[in-house]
CSV table of C-alpha atoms and ligand atoms in Angstrom, one decimal:
chain,number,residue,atom,x,y,z
D,1,ALA,CA,138.0,47.3,87.8
D,2,LYS,CA,139.1,50.6,86.3
D,3,ILE,CA,141.6,52.9,87.9
D,4,SER,CA,139.4,55.9,87.2
D,5,ASP,CA,136.7,54.3,89.4
D,6,LEU,CA,139.1,53.4,92.2
D,7,LEU,CA,140.4,57.0,92.3
D,8,ARG,CA,136.8,58.3,92.4
D,9,MET,CA,136.3,56.4,95.6
D,10,ARG,CA,138.8,58.9,97.1
D,11,LYS,CA,140.8,56.6,99.2
D,12,PRO,CA,144.5,57.1,98.5
D,13,CYS,CA,145.4,54.4,96.0
D,14,ILE,CA,148.6,52.5,96.3
D,15,SER,CA,150.3,50.7,93.3
D,16,PHE,CA,153.6,49.1,92.5
D,17,GLU,CA,155.5,49.5,89.2
D,18,MET,CA,157.7,46.8,87.8
D,19,PHE,CA,159.6,46.2,84.6
D,20,PRO,CA,159.4,43.2,82.2
D,21,PRO,CA,162.1,40.6,82.9
D,22,ARG,CA,164.9,40.2,80.4
D,23,THR,CA,166.2,36.8,81.6
D,24,GLU,CA,164.9,33.7,83.3
D,25,LYS,CA,166.6,34.8,86.5
D,26,GLU,CA,164.9,38.2,86.4
D,27,GLU,CA,161.6,36.5,85.7
D,28,ARG,CA,162.0,34.4,88.8
D,29,VAL,CA,162.8,37.5,90.9
D,30,LEU,CA,159.8,39.4,89.4
D,31,TRP,CA,157.4,36.6,90.2
D,32,LYS,CA,158.7,36.3,93.7
D,33,THR,CA,158.2,40.0,94.2
D,34,ILE,CA,154.7,39.8,92.7
D,35,ARG,CA,153.8,37.0,95.1
D,36,ALA,CA,155.3,39.0,98.0
D,37,LEU,CA,153.3,42.1,97.2
D,38,GLU,CA,150.0,40.4,96.4
D,39,PRO,CA,149.0,40.0,100.1
D,40,LEU,CA,149.4,43.8,100.5
D,41,ASN,CA,146.4,44.1,98.3
D,42,PRO,CA,147.6,47.1,96.3
D,43,ASP,CA,145.0,48.9,94.1
D,44,TRP,CA,147.0,48.0,91.0
D,45,VAL,CA,150.4,47.0,89.7
D,46,SER,CA,151.9,48.5,86.6
D,47,ILE,CA,154.3,47.0,84.1
D,48,THR,CA,156.6,49.2,82.1
D,49,TYR,CA,156.8,48.9,78.3
D,50,GLY,CA,160.2,48.0,76.8
D,51,ALA,CA,162.1,50.3,74.5
D,52,GLY,CA,161.9,47.8,71.7
D,53,GLY,CA,162.0,44.2,70.6
D,54,LYS,CA,161.5,41.2,72.9
D,55,THR,CA,160.9,43.2,76.1
D,56,ARG,CA,157.8,44.6,74.6
D,57,GLU,CA,156.4,41.1,74.1
D,58,THR,CA,157.4,40.3,77.7
D,59,THR,CA,155.5,43.4,78.9
D,60,VAL,CA,152.4,42.1,77.2
D,61,GLU,CA,152.9,38.5,78.5
D,62,THR,CA,153.6,39.6,82.0
D,63,THR,CA,150.5,41.9,82.0
D,64,ASP,CA,148.4,39.0,80.7
D,65,ARG,CA,149.7,36.6,83.4
D,66,ILE,CA,149.0,39.1,86.2
D,67,ALA,CA,145.5,39.5,84.8
D,68,THR,CA,144.8,35.8,84.6
D,69,GLU,CA,146.9,34.2,87.4
D,70,THR,CA,146.9,36.6,90.3
D,71,THR,CA,144.3,38.7,92.3
D,72,LEU,CA,146.2,41.9,91.2
D,73,LEU,CA,144.8,44.5,88.8
D,74,PRO,CA,147.4,45.2,86.1
D,75,MET,CA,148.0,48.4,84.3
D,76,ALA,CA,150.0,48.2,81.1
D,77,HIS,CA,152.4,50.9,80.1
D,78,PHE,CA,152.3,51.5,76.4
D,79,THR,CA,154.4,53.7,74.1
D,80,ALA,CA,154.1,54.9,70.5
D,81,VAL,CA,157.8,54.2,69.7
D,82,ASP,CA,158.3,52.4,66.4
D,83,HIS,CA,154.6,51.4,66.1
D,84,SER,CA,152.2,52.1,63.2
D,85,VAL,CA,148.7,53.1,64.2
D,86,ALA,CA,147.6,49.7,62.9
D,87,GLU,CA,150.0,48.0,65.3
D,88,LEU,CA,148.9,50.2,68.2
D,89,ARG,CA,145.3,49.3,67.5
D,90,ASN,CA,146.1,45.6,67.4
D,91,LEU,CA,147.8,45.8,70.8
D,92,ILE,CA,145.0,47.8,72.3
D,93,GLY,CA,142.6,45.1,71.0
D,94,HIS,CA,144.8,42.4,72.6
D,95,PHE,CA,144.7,44.2,76.0
D,96,ALA,CA,140.9,44.4,75.8
D,97,ASN,CA,140.7,40.7,74.9
D,98,VAL,CA,142.6,39.6,78.0
D,99,GLY,CA,140.6,41.9,80.2
D,100,VAL,CA,143.3,44.6,80.7
D,101,ARG,CA,141.3,47.9,81.0
D,102,ASN,CA,144.0,50.2,82.4
D,103,ILE,CA,146.7,51.6,80.2
D,104,LEU,CA,149.4,54.3,80.8
D,105,ALA,CA,149.7,56.1,77.4
D,106,LEU,CA,153.2,57.3,76.7
D,107,ARG,CA,155.0,58.8,73.8
D,108,GLY,CA,158.2,57.1,74.7
D,109,ASP,CA,161.8,57.9,73.9
D,110,PRO,CA,164.0,56.9,70.9
D,111,PRO,CA,165.3,53.4,71.6
D,112,GLY,CA,169.0,53.1,72.3
D,113,ASP,CA,169.6,56.7,73.2
D,114,PRO,CA,166.7,58.3,75.1
D,115,GLN,CA,168.2,61.8,74.4
D,116,ALA,CA,168.4,61.4,70.6
D,117,ASP,CA,165.9,63.3,68.4
D,118,TRP,CA,162.5,61.8,68.4
D,119,VAL,CA,161.4,60.3,65.1
D,120,SER,CA,157.9,59.2,64.6
D,121,HIS,CA,157.0,55.9,62.8
D,122,PRO,CA,155.9,57.0,59.3
D,123,ASP,CA,152.4,55.6,60.0
D,124,GLY,CA,152.5,56.3,63.7
D,125,LEU,CA,151.9,59.0,66.3
D,126,THR,CA,154.0,61.9,67.6
D,127,TYR,CA,152.7,62.8,71.0
D,128,ALA,CA,151.1,61.0,73.9
D,129,HIS,CA,147.8,62.9,73.6
D,130,GLU,CA,147.3,61.2,70.3
D,131,LEU,CA,147.7,57.8,71.9
D,132,VAL,CA,145.3,58.8,74.6
D,133,GLU,CA,142.7,59.6,71.9
D,134,LEU,CA,143.4,56.4,70.1
D,135,ILE,CA,143.0,54.2,73.2
D,136,LYS,CA,139.8,56.1,74.3
D,137,GLU,CA,138.2,55.6,70.9
D,138,SER,CA,139.2,51.9,70.8
D,139,GLY,CA,137.1,50.8,73.8
D,140,ASP,CA,136.2,51.2,77.5
D,141,PHE,CA,139.7,51.9,79.0
D,142,SER,CA,140.9,53.9,81.9
D,143,VAL,CA,143.9,55.8,80.6
D,144,GLY,CA,146.8,57.4,82.4
D,145,VAL,CA,149.6,59.7,81.2
D,146,ALA,CA,153.0,60.7,82.4
D,147,ALA,CA,153.6,63.9,84.5
D,148,PHE,CA,156.9,65.6,85.2
D,149,PRO,CA,157.2,67.6,88.5
D,150,GLU,CA,160.6,68.9,87.4
D,151,GLY,CA,159.5,69.5,83.8
D,152,HIS,CA,160.1,67.2,80.9
D,153,PRO,CA,163.7,67.4,79.6
D,154,ARG,CA,162.5,68.1,76.0
D,155,SER,CA,160.1,70.9,77.0
D,156,PRO,CA,161.5,74.3,76.0
D,157,ASP,CA,160.2,75.8,79.4
D,158,TRP,CA,158.0,75.0,82.4
D,159,GLU,CA,154.9,76.8,81.1
D,160,THR,CA,155.0,75.0,77.7
D,161,GLY,CA,155.4,71.7,79.5
D,162,VAL,CA,152.4,72.3,81.7
D,163,ARG,CA,150.4,73.3,78.6
D,164,HIS,CA,151.3,70.0,76.9
D,165,PHE,CA,150.4,68.1,80.1
D,166,ALA,CA,147.0,69.8,80.2
D,167,GLU,CA,146.5,68.9,76.5
D,168,LYS,CA,147.0,65.2,77.4
D,169,CYS,CA,144.4,65.5,80.1
D,170,ARG,CA,141.9,67.3,77.8
D,171,ALA,CA,142.5,64.4,75.3
D,172,GLY,CA,140.8,62.2,77.9
D,173,ALA,CA,143.4,61.1,80.4
D,174,ASP,CA,141.7,59.8,83.6
D,175,PHE,CA,144.8,60.1,85.8
D,176,ALA,CA,148.5,60.8,85.6
D,177,VAL,CA,151.6,59.2,87.2
D,178,THR,CA,154.7,61.2,87.8
D,179,GLN,CA,158.3,60.7,87.1
D,180,ILE,CA,160.1,60.0,90.4
D,181,PHE,CA,161.1,63.1,92.4
D,182,PHE,CA,162.2,64.2,95.9
D,183,GLY,CA,160.7,67.7,96.3
D,184,VAL,CA,157.0,67.9,97.5
D,185,GLU,CA,157.0,71.6,96.3
D,186,ASP,CA,157.7,70.4,92.7
D,187,TYR,CA,154.7,68.1,92.8
D,188,LEU,CA,152.5,70.9,94.2
D,189,ARG,CA,153.7,73.4,91.6
D,190,LEU,CA,152.7,71.0,88.8
D,191,ARG,CA,149.3,70.3,90.3
D,192,ASP,CA,148.6,74.0,90.9
D,193,ASP,CA,149.8,75.2,87.5
D,194,ALA,CA,147.8,72.4,85.7
D,195,ALA,CA,144.7,73.4,87.8
D,196,LYS,CA,145.1,77.0,86.6
D,197,LEU,CA,144.7,75.7,83.1
D,198,GLY,CA,141.5,73.9,84.1
D,199,CYS,CA,143.1,70.5,84.5
D,200,ASP,CA,142.1,68.6,87.6
D,201,THR,CA,143.2,65.2,86.5
D,202,PRO,CA,144.4,63.2,89.6
D,203,ILE,CA,148.2,63.2,89.6
D,204,ILE,CA,149.7,60.2,91.4
D,205,PRO,CA,153.2,60.7,92.6
D,206,GLY,CA,155.8,58.1,91.5
D,207,ILE,CA,158.1,57.3,94.5
D,208,MET,CA,161.3,55.2,94.5
D,209,PRO,CA,162.9,54.3,97.8
D,210,VAL,CA,166.6,54.6,97.1
D,211,THR,CA,168.5,51.3,97.5
D,212,ASN,CA,171.5,51.9,95.3
D,213,VAL,CA,173.3,55.2,95.0
D,214,ARG,CA,174.9,54.6,91.6
D,215,GLN,CA,171.5,53.6,90.1
D,216,ILE,CA,169.8,56.8,91.2
D,217,GLU,CA,172.7,59.0,90.1
D,218,LYS,CA,172.5,57.4,86.7
D,219,PHE,CA,168.8,57.9,86.6
D,220,ALA,CA,169.3,61.6,87.5
D,221,GLU,CA,171.9,61.9,84.7
D,222,LEU,CA,169.5,60.4,82.1
D,223,THR,CA,166.4,62.3,83.1
D,224,GLY,CA,167.8,65.6,84.4
D,225,MET,CA,166.1,64.8,87.8
D,226,ALA,CA,167.5,66.8,90.7
D,227,PHE,CA,169.1,64.5,93.3
D,228,PRO,CA,169.1,66.5,96.5
D,229,GLU,CA,172.6,67.3,97.7
D,230,ASP,CA,171.7,66.7,101.4
D,231,LEU,CA,170.4,63.2,100.5
D,232,ALA,CA,173.4,62.5,98.4
D,233,ALA,CA,175.7,63.5,101.3
D,234,ARG,CA,173.8,61.3,103.8
D,235,LEU,CA,174.1,58.3,101.4
D,236,ARG,CA,177.8,59.0,100.7
D,237,ALA,CA,178.5,59.1,104.5
D,238,VAL,CA,177.4,55.4,104.8
D,239,ALA,CA,179.5,54.5,101.7
D,240,ASP,CA,179.1,50.8,100.9
D,241,ASP,CA,176.8,49.8,103.8
D,242,ARG,CA,173.9,48.5,101.8
D,243,ASP,CA,171.6,48.1,104.8
D,244,ALA,CA,172.3,51.7,105.9
D,245,ILE,CA,171.5,53.0,102.4
D,246,ARG,CA,168.3,51.0,102.4
D,247,ASP,CA,167.3,52.4,105.8
D,248,ILE,CA,167.9,56.0,104.5
D,249,GLY,CA,166.0,55.3,101.3
D,250,VAL,CA,163.0,53.9,103.3
D,251,GLU,CA,163.0,56.9,105.7
D,252,VAL,CA,163.2,59.5,102.9
D,253,ALA,CA,160.5,57.8,100.8
D,254,SER,CA,158.2,57.4,103.8
D,255,GLU,CA,158.5,61.1,104.7
D,256,LEU,CA,157.9,62.1,101.1
D,257,CYS,CA,154.8,59.9,100.9
D,258,GLU,CA,153.4,61.2,104.2
D,259,GLU,CA,153.8,64.8,103.1
D,260,LEU,CA,152.3,64.2,99.7
D,261,LEU,CA,149.3,62.3,101.1
D,262,ARG,CA,148.7,65.1,103.7
D,263,GLU,CA,148.8,67.5,100.8
D,264,GLY,CA,146.0,65.5,99.2
D,265,ALA,CA,147.8,63.4,96.6
D,266,PRO,CA,145.4,60.7,95.4
D,267,GLY,CA,147.8,57.9,96.1
D,268,VAL,CA,151.3,56.7,95.4
D,269,GLN,CA,152.9,54.5,92.7
D,270,PHE,CA,156.0,52.8,94.0
D,271,VAL,CA,158.8,52.2,91.5
D,272,THR,CA,160.0,48.8,92.9
D,273,LEU,CA,162.6,47.9,90.3
D,274,ASN,CA,161.2,44.4,90.8
D,275,HIS,CA,162.2,44.1,94.5
D,276,SER,CA,159.8,44.3,97.4
D,277,ARG,CA,161.8,44.8,100.6
D,278,SER,CA,162.0,48.6,100.8
D,279,THR,CA,158.6,49.1,99.3
D,280,ARG,CA,157.0,46.9,101.9
D,281,ARG,CA,158.7,48.9,104.7
D,282,VAL,CA,157.5,52.2,103.3
D,283,TRP,CA,154.0,50.8,102.9
D,284,ASP,CA,154.1,49.7,106.5
D,285,ASN,CA,155.1,53.2,107.5
D,286,ILE,CA,152.4,55.0,105.6
D,287,ARG,CA,149.6,52.5,106.1
D,288,PRO,CA,148.0,54.3,109.1
D,289,LEU,CA,147.8,57.5,107.0
D,290,THR,CA,146.0,55.7,104.1
D,291,GLU,CA,143.6,54.0,106.4
D,292,ASP,CA,142.8,57.3,108.3
D,293,ALA,CA,142.1,59.0,105.0
D,294,ALA,CA,139.9,56.2,103.8
D,295,ARG,CA,137.6,56.5,106.8
J,301,LIG,P1,154.5,63.5,75.5
J,301,LIG,O1,153.4,64.0,76.5
J,301,LIG,O2,154.1,63.3,74.1
J,301,LIG,O3,155.6,64.6,75.6
J,301,LIG,C1,156.9,64.5,75.0
J,301,LIG,C2,157.5,65.8,74.7
J,301,LIG,O4,156.8,66.5,73.7
J,301,LIG,C3,157.4,66.8,75.9
J,301,LIG,O5,158.6,67.6,75.9
J,301,LIG,C4,156.2,67.6,75.6
J,301,LIG,O6,156.3,68.9,76.3
J,301,LIG,C5,156.3,67.7,74.1
J,301,LIG,N1,154.9,67.9,73.5
J,301,LIG,C6,153.8,67.3,73.9
J,301,LIG,N2,152.8,67.7,73.1
J,301,LIG,C7,153.3,68.6,72.2
J,301,LIG,C8,152.7,69.3,71.2
J,301,LIG,N3,151.4,69.3,70.9
J,301,LIG,N4,153.6,70.2,70.5
J,301,LIG,C9,154.9,70.2,70.7
J,301,LIG,N5,155.5,69.5,71.8
J,301,LIG,C10,154.7,68.7,72.5
J,301,LIG,N6,159.0,55.0,78.7
J,301,LIG,C11,159.0,53.8,78.2
J,301,LIG,O7,159.6,53.6,77.1
J,301,LIG,N7,158.3,52.8,78.8
J,301,LIG,C12,157.6,52.9,79.9
J,301,LIG,O8,156.9,52.0,80.4
J,301,LIG,C13,157.6,54.2,80.5
J,301,LIG,N8,156.9,54.4,81.7
J,301,LIG,C14,156.9,55.7,82.2
J,301,LIG,C15,156.1,55.9,83.4
J,301,LIG,C16,156.1,57.2,84.0
J,301,LIG,C17,155.2,57.4,85.2
J,301,LIG,C18,156.8,58.2,83.4
J,301,LIG,C19,156.7,59.6,84.0
J,301,LIG,C20,157.5,58.0,82.2
J,301,LIG,C21,157.6,56.8,81.6
J,301,LIG,N9,158.3,56.5,80.5
J,301,LIG,C22,158.3,55.3,79.9
J,301,LIG,C23,159.2,57.6,79.9
J,301,LIG,C24,158.4,58.4,78.8
J,301,LIG,O9,158.1,57.6,77.7
J,301,LIG,C25,159.4,59.6,78.4
J,301,LIG,O10,159.5,60.4,79.5
J,301,LIG,C26,159.0,60.3,77.2
J,301,LIG,O11,160.1,61.2,76.8
J,301,LIG,C27,157.8,61.3,77.3
J,301,LIG,O12,156.6,60.6,77.2
J,301,LIG,P2,155.2,61.4,77.3
J,301,LIG,O13,154.2,60.3,77.3
J,301,LIG,O14,155.3,62.3,78.5
J,301,LIG,O15,155.3,62.2,76.0
């Protein structure tokens, strides 16, 4: 199946994002999570692409295994970092050979320091829209791109960022998945401003139930994402009580998903960090809404 077709069926689509394991222990955890999420019958699962080296092979291996050993539909994240166009073509060909037809096309960040200046491979690509074009001309793929409800940290201003986003859509993107965020209004502003430029590509919100305060603060530092002060205060108030943090994370993510789906978001992609517990609880909370909308 192709994600573009699933989205055309208009039911809100639900997917789970995971990262490639770096150790045997992480691999066991990931596969336990995959098996726990499989019965929920998500529309797809997506596997992030490593910043370099071995984890990239693991992305490809994990995506292949999901395609061949589970009932799940995999989407492979794929970046242009440190790849020549010939290498990119090879990997796209590999995905086609194992039946992976859904790819999230990303420019990526410099390995090591995501904030360092971007340097293209001498025979490679510079922007995600070029990768979208390359994948589209290489075969019958459904291609997604990244979207940034709070703006991309490297964009000089909001309008320029939205223009670049619309450019990726015009290059042939079938859908977009957002960076995680907490403000519904940020998502709506991106959707509306892209629509004003003639871009009606479905934008799927990326949602992460908070399970660990330090982790999300670090993420906010790295990406410039706003971590709402009221949420931070609620989490600080329960200090080291992990269950209480998890409960707040589930409640906040469920409310965010409900509002987004009511506003017509085409689905939700959960950032699971390879654990299923909170995601399953949010899924339970929003399920009536997705079933209502599907009828
Ligand atoms: P682009 O769309 O190319 O944008 C990069 C920058 O260039 C932006 O500031 C943009 O405004 C600017 N730009 C675009 N076009 C032009 C132009 N024509 N002229 C001038 N400037 C331009 N990273 C990974 O390494 N692996 C992953 O698996 C991964 N998964 C992700 C999943 C999601 C849902 C998201 C939102 C991000 C993910 N990332 C991942 C991070 C992503 O690679 C970085 O955010 C990266 O900095 C931007 O990638 P992009 O595809 O949006 O790039």
